[in-house]
mmCIF file of C-alpha atoms in Angstrom:
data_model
loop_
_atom_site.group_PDB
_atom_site.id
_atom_site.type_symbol
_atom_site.label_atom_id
_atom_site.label_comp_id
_atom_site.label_asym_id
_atom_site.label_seq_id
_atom_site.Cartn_x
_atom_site.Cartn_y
_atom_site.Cartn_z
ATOM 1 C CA UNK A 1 -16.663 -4.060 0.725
ATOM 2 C CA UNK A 2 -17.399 -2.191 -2.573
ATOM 3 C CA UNK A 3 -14.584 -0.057 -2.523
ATOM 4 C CA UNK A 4 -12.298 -3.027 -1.946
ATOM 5 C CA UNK A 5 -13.634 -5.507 -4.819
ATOM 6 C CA UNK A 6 -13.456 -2.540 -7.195
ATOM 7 C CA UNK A 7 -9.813 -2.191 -6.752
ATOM 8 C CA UNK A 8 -9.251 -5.819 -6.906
ATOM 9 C CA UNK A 9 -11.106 -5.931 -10.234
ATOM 10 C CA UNK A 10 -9.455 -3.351 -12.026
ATOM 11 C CA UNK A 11 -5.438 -3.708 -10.105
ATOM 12 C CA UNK A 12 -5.787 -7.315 -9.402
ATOM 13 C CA UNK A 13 -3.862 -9.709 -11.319
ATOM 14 C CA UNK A 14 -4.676 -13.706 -11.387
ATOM 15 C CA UNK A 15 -2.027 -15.448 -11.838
ATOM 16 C CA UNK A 16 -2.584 -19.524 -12.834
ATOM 17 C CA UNK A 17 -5.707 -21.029 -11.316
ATOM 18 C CA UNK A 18 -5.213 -20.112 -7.626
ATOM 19 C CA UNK A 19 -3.000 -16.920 -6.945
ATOM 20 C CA UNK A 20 -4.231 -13.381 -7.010
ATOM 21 C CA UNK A 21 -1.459 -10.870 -7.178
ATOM 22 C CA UNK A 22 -2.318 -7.311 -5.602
ATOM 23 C CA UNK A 23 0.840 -5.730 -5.290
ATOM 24 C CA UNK A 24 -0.503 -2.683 -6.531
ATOM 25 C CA UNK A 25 -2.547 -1.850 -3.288
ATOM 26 C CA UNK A 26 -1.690 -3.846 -0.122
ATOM 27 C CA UNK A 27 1.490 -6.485 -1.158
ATOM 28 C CA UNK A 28 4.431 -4.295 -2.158
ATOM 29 C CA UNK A 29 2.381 -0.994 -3.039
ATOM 30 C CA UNK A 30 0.190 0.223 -0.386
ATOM 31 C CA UNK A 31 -2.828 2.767 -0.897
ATOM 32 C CA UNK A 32 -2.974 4.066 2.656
ATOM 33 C CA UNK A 33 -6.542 6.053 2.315
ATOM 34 C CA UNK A 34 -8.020 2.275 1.256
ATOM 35 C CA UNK A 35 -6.416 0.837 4.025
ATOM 36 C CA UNK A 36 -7.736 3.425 6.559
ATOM 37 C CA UNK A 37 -11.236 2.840 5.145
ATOM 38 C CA UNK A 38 -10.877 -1.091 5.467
ATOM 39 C CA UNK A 39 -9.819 -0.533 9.167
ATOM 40 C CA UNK A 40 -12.951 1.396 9.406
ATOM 41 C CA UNK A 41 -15.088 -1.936 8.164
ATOM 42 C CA UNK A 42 -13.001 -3.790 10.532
ATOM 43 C CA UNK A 43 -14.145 -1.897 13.422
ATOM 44 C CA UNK A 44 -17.956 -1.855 11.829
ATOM 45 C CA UNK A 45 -17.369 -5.743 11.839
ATOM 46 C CA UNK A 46 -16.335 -6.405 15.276
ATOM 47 C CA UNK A 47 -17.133 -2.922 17.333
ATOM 48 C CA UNK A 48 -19.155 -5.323 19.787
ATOM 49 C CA UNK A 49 -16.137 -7.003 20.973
ATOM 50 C CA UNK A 50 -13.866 -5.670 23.552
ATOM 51 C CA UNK A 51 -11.049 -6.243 21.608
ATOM 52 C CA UNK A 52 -7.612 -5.107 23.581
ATOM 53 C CA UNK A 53 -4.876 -6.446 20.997
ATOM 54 C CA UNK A 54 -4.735 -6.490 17.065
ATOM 55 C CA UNK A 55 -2.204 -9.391 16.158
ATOM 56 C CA UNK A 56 -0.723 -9.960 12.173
ATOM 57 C CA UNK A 57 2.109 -11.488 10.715
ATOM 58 C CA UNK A 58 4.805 -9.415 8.714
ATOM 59 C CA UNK A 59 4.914 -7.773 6.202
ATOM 60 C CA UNK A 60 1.573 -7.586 4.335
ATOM 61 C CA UNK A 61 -0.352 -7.414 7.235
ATOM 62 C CA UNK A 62 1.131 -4.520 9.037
ATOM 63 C CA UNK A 63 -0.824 -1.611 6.921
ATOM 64 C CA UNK A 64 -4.666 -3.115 7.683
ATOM 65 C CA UNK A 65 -3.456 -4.048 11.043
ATOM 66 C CA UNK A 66 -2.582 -0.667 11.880
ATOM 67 C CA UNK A 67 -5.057 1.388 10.471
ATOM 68 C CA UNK A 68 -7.851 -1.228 12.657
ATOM 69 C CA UNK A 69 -5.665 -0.291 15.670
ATOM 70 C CA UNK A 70 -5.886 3.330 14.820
ATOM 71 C CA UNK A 71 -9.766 3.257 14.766
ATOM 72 C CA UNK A 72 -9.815 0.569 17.907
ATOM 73 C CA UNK A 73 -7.304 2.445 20.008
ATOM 74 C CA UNK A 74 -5.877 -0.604 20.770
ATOM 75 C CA UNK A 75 -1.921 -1.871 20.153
ATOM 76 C CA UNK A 76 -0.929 -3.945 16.959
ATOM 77 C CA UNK A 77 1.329 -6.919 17.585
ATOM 78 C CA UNK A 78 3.396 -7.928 14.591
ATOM 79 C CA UNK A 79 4.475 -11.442 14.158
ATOM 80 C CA UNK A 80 8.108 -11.947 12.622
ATOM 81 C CA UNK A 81 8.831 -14.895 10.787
ATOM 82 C CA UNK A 82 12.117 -16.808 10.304
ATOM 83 C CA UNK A 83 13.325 -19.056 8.439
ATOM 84 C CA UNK A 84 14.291 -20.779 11.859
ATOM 85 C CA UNK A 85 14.785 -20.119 15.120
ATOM 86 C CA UNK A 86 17.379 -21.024 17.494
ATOM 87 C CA UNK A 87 16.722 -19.221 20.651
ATOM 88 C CA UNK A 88 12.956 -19.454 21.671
ATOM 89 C CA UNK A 89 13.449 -17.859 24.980
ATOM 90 C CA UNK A 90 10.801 -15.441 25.965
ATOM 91 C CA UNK A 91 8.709 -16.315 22.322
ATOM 92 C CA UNK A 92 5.998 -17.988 21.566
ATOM 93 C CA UNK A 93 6.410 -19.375 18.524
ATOM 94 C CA UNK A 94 4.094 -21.296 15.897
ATOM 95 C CA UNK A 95 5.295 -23.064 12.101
ATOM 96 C CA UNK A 96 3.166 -22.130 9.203
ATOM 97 C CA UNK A 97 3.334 -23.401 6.143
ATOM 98 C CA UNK A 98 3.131 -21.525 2.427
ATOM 99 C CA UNK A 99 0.802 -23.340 0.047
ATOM 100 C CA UNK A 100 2.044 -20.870 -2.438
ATOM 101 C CA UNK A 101 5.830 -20.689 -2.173
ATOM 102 C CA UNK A 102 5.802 -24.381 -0.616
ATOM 103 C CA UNK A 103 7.695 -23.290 2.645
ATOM 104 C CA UNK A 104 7.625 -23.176 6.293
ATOM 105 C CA UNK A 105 8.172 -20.105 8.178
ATOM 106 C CA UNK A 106 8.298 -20.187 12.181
ATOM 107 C CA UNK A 107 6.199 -16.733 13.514
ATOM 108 C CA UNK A 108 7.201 -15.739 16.777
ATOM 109 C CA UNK A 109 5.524 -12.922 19.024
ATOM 110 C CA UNK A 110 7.687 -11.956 22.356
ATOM 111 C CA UNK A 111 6.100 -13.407 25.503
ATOM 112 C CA UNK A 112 5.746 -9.382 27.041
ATOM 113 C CA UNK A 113 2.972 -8.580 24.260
ATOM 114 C CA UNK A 114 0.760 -11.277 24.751
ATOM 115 C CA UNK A 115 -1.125 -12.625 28.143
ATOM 116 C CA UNK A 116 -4.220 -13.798 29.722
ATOM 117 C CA UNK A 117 -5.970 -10.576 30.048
ATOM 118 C CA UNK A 118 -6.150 -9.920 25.915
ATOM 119 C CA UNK A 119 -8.574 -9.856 23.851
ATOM 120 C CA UNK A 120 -7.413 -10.242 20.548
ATOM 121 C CA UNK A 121 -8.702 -9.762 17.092
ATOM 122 C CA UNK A 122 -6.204 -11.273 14.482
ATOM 123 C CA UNK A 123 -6.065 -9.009 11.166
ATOM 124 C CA UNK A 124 -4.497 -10.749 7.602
ATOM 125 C CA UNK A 125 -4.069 -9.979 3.890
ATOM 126 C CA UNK A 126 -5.423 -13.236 2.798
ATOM 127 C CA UNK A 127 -7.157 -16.463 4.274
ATOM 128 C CA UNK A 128 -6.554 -18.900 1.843
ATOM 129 C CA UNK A 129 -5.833 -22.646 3.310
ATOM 130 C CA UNK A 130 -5.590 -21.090 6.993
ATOM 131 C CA UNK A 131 -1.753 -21.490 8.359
ATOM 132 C CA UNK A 132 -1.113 -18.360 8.786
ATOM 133 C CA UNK A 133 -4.219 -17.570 11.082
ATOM 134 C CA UNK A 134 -3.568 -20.802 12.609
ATOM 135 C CA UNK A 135 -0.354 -20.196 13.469
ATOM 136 C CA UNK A 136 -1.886 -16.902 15.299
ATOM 137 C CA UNK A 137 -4.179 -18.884 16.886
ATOM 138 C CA UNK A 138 -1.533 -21.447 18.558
ATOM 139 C CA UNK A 139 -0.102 -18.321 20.119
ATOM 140 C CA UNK A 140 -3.319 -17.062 21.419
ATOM 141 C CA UNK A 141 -3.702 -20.482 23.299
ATOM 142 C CA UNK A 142 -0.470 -20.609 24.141
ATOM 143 C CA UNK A 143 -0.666 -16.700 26.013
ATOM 144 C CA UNK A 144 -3.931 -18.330 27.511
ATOM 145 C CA UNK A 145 -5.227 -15.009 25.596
ATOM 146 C CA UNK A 146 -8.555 -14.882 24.360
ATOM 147 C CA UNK A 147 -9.688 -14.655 20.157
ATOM 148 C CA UNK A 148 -12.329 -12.438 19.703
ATOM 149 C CA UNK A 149 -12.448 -12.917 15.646
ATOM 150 C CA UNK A 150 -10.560 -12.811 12.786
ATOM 151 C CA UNK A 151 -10.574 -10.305 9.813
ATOM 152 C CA UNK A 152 -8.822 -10.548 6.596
ATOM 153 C CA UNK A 153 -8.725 -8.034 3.474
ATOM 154 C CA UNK A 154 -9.353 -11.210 0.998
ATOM 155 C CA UNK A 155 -10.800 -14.426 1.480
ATOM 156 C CA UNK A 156 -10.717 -17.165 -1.563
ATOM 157 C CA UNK A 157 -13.564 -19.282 -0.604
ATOM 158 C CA UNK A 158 -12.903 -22.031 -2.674
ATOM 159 C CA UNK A 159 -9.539 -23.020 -0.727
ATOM 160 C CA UNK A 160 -10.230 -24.581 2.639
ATOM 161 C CA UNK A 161 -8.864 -22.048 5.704
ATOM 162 C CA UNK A 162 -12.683 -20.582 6.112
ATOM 163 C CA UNK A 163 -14.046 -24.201 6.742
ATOM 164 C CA UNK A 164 -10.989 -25.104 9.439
ATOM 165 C CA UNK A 165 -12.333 -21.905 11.312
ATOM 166 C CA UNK A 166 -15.818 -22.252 10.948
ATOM 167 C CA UNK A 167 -15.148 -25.634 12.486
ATOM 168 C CA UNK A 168 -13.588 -23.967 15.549
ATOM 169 C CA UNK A 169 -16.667 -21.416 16.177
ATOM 170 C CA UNK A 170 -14.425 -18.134 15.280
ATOM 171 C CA UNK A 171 -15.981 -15.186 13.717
ATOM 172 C CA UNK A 172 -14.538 -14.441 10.762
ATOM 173 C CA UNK A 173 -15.052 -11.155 9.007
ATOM 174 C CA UNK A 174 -13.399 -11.428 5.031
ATOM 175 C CA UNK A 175 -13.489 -7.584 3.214
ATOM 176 C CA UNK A 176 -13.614 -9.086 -0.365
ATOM 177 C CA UNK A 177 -14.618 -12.976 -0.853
ATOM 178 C CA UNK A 178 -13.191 -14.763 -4.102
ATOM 179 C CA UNK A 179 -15.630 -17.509 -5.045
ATOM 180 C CA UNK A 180 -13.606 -18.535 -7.855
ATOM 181 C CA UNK A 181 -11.319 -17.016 -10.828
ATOM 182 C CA UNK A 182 -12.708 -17.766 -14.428
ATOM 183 C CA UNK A 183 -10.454 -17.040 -18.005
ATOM 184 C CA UNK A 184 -8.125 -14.875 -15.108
ATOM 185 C CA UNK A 185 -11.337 -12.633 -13.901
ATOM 186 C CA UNK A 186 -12.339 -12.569 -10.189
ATOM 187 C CA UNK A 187 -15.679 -13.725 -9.089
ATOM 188 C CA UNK A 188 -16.834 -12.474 -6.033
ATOM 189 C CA UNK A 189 -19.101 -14.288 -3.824
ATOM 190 C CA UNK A 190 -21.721 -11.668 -4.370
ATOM 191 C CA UNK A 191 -21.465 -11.099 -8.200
ATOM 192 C CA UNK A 192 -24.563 -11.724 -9.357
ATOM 193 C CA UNK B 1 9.130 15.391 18.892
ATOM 194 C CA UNK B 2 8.494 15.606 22.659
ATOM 195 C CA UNK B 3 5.612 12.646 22.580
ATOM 196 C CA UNK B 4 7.986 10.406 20.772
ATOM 197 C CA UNK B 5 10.872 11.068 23.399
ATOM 198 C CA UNK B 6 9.040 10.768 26.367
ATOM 199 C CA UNK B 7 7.788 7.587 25.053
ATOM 200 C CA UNK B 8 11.481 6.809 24.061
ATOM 201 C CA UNK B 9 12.591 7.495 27.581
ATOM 202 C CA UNK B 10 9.436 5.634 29.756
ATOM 203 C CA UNK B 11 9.737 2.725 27.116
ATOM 204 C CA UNK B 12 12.988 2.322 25.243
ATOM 205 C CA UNK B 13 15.343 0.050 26.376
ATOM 206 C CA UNK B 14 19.136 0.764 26.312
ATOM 207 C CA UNK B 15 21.344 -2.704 25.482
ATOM 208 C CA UNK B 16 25.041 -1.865 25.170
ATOM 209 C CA UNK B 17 26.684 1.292 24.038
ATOM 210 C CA UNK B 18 24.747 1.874 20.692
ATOM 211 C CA UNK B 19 21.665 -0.116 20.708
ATOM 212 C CA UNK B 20 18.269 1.200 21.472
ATOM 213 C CA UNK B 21 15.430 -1.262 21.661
ATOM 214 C CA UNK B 22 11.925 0.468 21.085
ATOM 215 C CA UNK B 23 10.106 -3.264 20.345
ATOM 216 C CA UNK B 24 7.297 -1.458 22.492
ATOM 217 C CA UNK B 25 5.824 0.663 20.204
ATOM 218 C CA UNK B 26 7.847 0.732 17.232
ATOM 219 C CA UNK B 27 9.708 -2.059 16.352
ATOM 220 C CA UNK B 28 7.481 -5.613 17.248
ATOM 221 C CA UNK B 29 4.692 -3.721 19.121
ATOM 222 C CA UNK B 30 3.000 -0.731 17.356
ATOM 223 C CA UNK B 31 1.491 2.268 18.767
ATOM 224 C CA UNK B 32 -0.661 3.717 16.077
ATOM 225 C CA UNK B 33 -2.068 6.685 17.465
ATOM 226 C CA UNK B 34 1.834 7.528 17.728
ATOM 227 C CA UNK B 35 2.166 6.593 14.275
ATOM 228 C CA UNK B 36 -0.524 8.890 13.156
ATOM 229 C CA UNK B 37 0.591 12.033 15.565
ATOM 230 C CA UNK B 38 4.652 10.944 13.315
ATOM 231 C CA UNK B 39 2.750 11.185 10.093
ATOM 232 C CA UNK B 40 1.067 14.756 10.895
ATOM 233 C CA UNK B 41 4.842 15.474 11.784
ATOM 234 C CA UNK B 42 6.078 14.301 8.745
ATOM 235 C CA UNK B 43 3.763 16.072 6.408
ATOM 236 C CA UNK B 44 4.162 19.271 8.604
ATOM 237 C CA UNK B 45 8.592 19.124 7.402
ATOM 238 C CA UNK B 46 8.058 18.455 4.411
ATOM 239 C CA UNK B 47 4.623 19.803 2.910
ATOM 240 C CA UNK B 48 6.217 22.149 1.234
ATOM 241 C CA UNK B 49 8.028 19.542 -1.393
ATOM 242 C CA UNK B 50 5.673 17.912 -4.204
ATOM 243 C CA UNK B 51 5.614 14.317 -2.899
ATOM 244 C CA UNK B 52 4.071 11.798 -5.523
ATOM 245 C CA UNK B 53 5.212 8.684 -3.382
ATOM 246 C CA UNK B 54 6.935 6.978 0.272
ATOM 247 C CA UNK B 55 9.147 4.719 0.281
ATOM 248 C CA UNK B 56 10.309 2.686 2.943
ATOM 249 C CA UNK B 57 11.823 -0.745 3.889
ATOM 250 C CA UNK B 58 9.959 -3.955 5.248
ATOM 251 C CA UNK B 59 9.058 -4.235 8.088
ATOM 252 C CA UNK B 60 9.444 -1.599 10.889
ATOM 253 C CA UNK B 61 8.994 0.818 8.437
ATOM 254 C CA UNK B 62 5.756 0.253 7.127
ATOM 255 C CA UNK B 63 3.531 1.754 10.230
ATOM 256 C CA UNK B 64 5.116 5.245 10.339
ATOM 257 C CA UNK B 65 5.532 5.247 6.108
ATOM 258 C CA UNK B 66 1.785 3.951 5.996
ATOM 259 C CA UNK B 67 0.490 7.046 8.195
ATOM 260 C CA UNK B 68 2.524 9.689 6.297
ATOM 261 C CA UNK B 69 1.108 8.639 3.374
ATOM 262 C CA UNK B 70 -2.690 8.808 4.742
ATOM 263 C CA UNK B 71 -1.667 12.265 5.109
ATOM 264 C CA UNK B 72 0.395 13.126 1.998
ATOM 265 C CA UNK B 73 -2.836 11.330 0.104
ATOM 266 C CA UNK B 74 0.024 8.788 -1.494
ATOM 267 C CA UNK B 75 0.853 5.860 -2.405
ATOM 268 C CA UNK B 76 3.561 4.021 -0.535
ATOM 269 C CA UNK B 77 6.536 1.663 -1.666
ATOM 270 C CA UNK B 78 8.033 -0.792 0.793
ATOM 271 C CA UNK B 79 10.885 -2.407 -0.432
ATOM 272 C CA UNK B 80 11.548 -6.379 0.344
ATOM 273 C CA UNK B 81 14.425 -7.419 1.914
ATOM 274 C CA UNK B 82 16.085 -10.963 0.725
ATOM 275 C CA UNK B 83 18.820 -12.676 2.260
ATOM 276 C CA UNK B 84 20.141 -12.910 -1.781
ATOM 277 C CA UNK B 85 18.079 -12.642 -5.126
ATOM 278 C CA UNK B 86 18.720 -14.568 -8.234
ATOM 279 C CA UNK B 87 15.951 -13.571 -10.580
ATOM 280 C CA UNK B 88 16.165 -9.764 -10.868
ATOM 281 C CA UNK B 89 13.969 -9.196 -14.042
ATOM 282 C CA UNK B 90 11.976 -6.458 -13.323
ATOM 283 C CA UNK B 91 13.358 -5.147 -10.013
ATOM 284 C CA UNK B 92 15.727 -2.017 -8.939
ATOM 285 C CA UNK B 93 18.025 -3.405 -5.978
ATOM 286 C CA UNK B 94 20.290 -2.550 -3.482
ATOM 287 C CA UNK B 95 22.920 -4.521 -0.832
ATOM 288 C CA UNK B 96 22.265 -2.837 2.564
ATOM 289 C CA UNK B 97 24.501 -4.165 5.395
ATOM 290 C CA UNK B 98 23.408 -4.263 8.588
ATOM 291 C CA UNK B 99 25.928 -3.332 11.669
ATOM 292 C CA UNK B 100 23.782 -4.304 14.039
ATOM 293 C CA UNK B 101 22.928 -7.538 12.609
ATOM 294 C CA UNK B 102 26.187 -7.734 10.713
ATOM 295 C CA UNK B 103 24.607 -8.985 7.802
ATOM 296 C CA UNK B 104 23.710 -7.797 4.030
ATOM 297 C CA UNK B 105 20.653 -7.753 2.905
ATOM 298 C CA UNK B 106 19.595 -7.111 -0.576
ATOM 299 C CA UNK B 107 16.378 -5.152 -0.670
ATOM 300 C CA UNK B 108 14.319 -4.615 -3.812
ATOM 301 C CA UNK B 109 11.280 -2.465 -5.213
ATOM 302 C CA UNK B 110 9.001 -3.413 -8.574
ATOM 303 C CA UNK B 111 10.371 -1.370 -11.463
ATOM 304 C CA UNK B 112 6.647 -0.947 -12.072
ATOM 305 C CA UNK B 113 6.147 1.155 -8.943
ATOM 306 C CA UNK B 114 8.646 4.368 -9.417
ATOM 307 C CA UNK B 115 9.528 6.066 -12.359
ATOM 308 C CA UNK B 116 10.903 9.160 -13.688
ATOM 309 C CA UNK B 117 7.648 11.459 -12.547
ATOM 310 C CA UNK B 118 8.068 10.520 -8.995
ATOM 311 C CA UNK B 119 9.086 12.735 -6.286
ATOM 312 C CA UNK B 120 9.915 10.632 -3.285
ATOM 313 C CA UNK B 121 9.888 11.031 0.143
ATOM 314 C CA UNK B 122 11.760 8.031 2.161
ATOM 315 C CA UNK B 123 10.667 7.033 5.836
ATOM 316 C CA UNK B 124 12.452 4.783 7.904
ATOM 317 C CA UNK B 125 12.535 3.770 11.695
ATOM 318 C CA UNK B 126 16.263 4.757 12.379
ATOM 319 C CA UNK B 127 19.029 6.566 11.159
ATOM 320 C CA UNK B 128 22.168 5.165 12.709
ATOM 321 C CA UNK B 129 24.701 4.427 9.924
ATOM 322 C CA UNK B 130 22.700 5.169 6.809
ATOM 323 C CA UNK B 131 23.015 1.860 4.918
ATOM 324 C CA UNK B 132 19.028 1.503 4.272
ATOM 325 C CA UNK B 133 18.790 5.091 3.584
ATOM 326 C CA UNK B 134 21.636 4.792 0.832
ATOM 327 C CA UNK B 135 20.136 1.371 -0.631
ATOM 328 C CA UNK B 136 17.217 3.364 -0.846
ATOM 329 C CA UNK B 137 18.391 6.279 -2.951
ATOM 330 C CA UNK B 138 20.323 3.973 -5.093
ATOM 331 C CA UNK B 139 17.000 2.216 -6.110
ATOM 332 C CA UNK B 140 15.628 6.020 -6.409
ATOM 333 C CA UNK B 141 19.005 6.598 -8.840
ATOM 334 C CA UNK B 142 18.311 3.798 -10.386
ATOM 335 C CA UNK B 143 14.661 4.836 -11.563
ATOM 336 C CA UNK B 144 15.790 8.194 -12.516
ATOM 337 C CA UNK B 145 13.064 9.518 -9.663
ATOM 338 C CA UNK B 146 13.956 12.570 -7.353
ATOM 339 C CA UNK B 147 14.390 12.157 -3.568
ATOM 340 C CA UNK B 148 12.504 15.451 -2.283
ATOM 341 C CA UNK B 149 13.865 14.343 1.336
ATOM 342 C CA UNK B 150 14.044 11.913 4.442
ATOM 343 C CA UNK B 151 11.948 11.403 7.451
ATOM 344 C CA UNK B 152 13.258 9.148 9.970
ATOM 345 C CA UNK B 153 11.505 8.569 13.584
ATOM 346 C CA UNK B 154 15.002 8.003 15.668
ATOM 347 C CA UNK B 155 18.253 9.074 14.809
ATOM 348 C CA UNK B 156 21.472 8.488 16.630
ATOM 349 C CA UNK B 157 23.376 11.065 15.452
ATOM 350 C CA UNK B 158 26.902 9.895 17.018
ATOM 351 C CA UNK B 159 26.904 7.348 14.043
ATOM 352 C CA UNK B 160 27.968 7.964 10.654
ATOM 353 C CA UNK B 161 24.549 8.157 8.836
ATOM 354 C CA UNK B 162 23.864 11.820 9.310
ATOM 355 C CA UNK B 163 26.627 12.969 7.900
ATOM 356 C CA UNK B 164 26.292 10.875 4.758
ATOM 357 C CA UNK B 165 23.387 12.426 3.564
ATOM 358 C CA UNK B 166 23.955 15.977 4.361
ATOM 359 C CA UNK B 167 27.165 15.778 2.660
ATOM 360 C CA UNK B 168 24.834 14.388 -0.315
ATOM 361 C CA UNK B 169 22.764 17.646 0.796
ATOM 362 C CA UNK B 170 19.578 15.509 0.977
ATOM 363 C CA UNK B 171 17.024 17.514 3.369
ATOM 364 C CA UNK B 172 17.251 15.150 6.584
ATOM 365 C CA UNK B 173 14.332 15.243 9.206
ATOM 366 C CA UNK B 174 14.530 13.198 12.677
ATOM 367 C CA UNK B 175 11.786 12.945 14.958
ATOM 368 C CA UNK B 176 13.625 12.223 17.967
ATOM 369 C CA UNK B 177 17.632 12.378 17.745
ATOM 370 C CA UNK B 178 19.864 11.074 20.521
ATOM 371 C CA UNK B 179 23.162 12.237 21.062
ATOM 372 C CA UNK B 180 24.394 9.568 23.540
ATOM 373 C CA UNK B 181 23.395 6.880 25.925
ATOM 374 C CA UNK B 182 24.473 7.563 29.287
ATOM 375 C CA UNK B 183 24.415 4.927 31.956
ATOM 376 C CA UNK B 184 21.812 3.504 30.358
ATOM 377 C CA UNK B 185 19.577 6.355 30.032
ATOM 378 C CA UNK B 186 19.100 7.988 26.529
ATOM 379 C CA UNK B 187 20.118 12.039 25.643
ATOM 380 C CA UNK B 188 18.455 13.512 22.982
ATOM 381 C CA UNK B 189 19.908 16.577 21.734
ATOM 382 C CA UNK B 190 17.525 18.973 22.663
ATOM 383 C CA UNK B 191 18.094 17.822 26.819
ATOM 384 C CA UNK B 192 19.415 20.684 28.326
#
């Protein structure tokens, strides 16, 4: 998505070898207009599903999420995440695992939001090594739901989450793909 | 807002004598065609101020701040909320305790995303006893920016947070306000 891999080029920021800060537009910041028009290329992507559910995880996700579920007509299903959970009662629940702040999170979605009859297309900021969307998926299976595909604002190609997924058969739609960074500039997958 | 209360009656949930659970299209759930019909609402109260920016707290927040802003054609701010913050380089923060939760909360917002130039609008899900609200506008003090008003989607005005900010004579503006929860059953205050 042009639009999309403009504003990462000019308001990104890379940060070491692996981390791309983007708290300007989608992280802390948000420019609404860009997120409507990335919920548009969301439904583009996956129009020829009947998708009935958009799931994400808090916070960052909340803003594409929505604007997809705008465009689909569908409801958006936030996942919380906790430090830890006590009561699992009426949750199902999933442990994910930062790569970046070296962490584990449990996500939790309440068993009234998620069942057999949904068809859900899962929505992130990033796919990077894959636990968040994993940790998605677990609930899916556990709701006996079904995954219709998976889109996410910014892939980086080089880590291994889009492998684990093509391994699984899932579609996965990424809006901007990182191949690589180079002297803290952003290659994109189709940069010449 | 009569869409937002019927959808507060059909779907809200009363627990106790103050709490109202809206986890159905608000709070875990989202609605966003709701959202989008709060943000038209929002920019019809308060189109007449200059509003450069939103700002609102993570996470319920994000989905009626994120539609106001598609409107308004601005950016919007969501401030993080940390259970306590050592490195504050960089940051404007607040303490914001929770009565529900009984719990503070320190929330914070990039120095790099509001300055002096900004007028600011702030959205949040509820208005009960005003904490967020007030974290907010000290973080809006803070940056020397001017608070042009607040939109919140439910107030309960037989708490305290109401009368906090008109005494501050901050323009106010509730989408649905409830004046009491009666056997269980909510009363806005424009039932007859």
């Amino acid at each position: 998505m042009q639009q999309l891999e403009e504003k990462i080029r000019t308001e990104g920021q890379v940060l070491g070898d692996d981390v791309l800060k983007v708290d300007n537009f989608l992280n802390h910041q948000i420019d609404p207009e860009l997120m409507y028009a990335m919920g548009q290329e969301f439904y583009r992507l996956f129009q020829s599903k009947k998708i009935t559910k958009i799931l994400t995880v808090e916070s960052s996700g909340i803003a594409p999420a929505v604007m997809a579920g705008l465009i689909f007509k569908v409801p958006v299903v936030f996942a919380r995440k906790h430090k830890s959970l006590t009561l699992k009662d009426n949750l199902y629940t999933a442990t994910v695992y930062s790569f970046t702040k070296k962490v584990s999170n449990e996500i939790s979605i309440s068993k009234k939001f998620l069942d057999a009859d949904d068809h859900v297309l899962i929505i992130d900021d990033f796919l990077a090594n894959g636990q968040a969307v994993q940790g998605l998926m677990e609930i899916i299976d556990a709701a006996n739901a079904t995954l219709e595909g998976v889109g996410i604002v910014i892939e980086k190609t080089f880590q291994k989450g889009r492998q684990l997924l093509d391994e699984k058969g899932v579609q996965v739609e990424s809006l901007a793909r990182i191949k690589a960074f180079e002297n803290g500039q952003v290659v994109f997958v189709d940069d010449k």
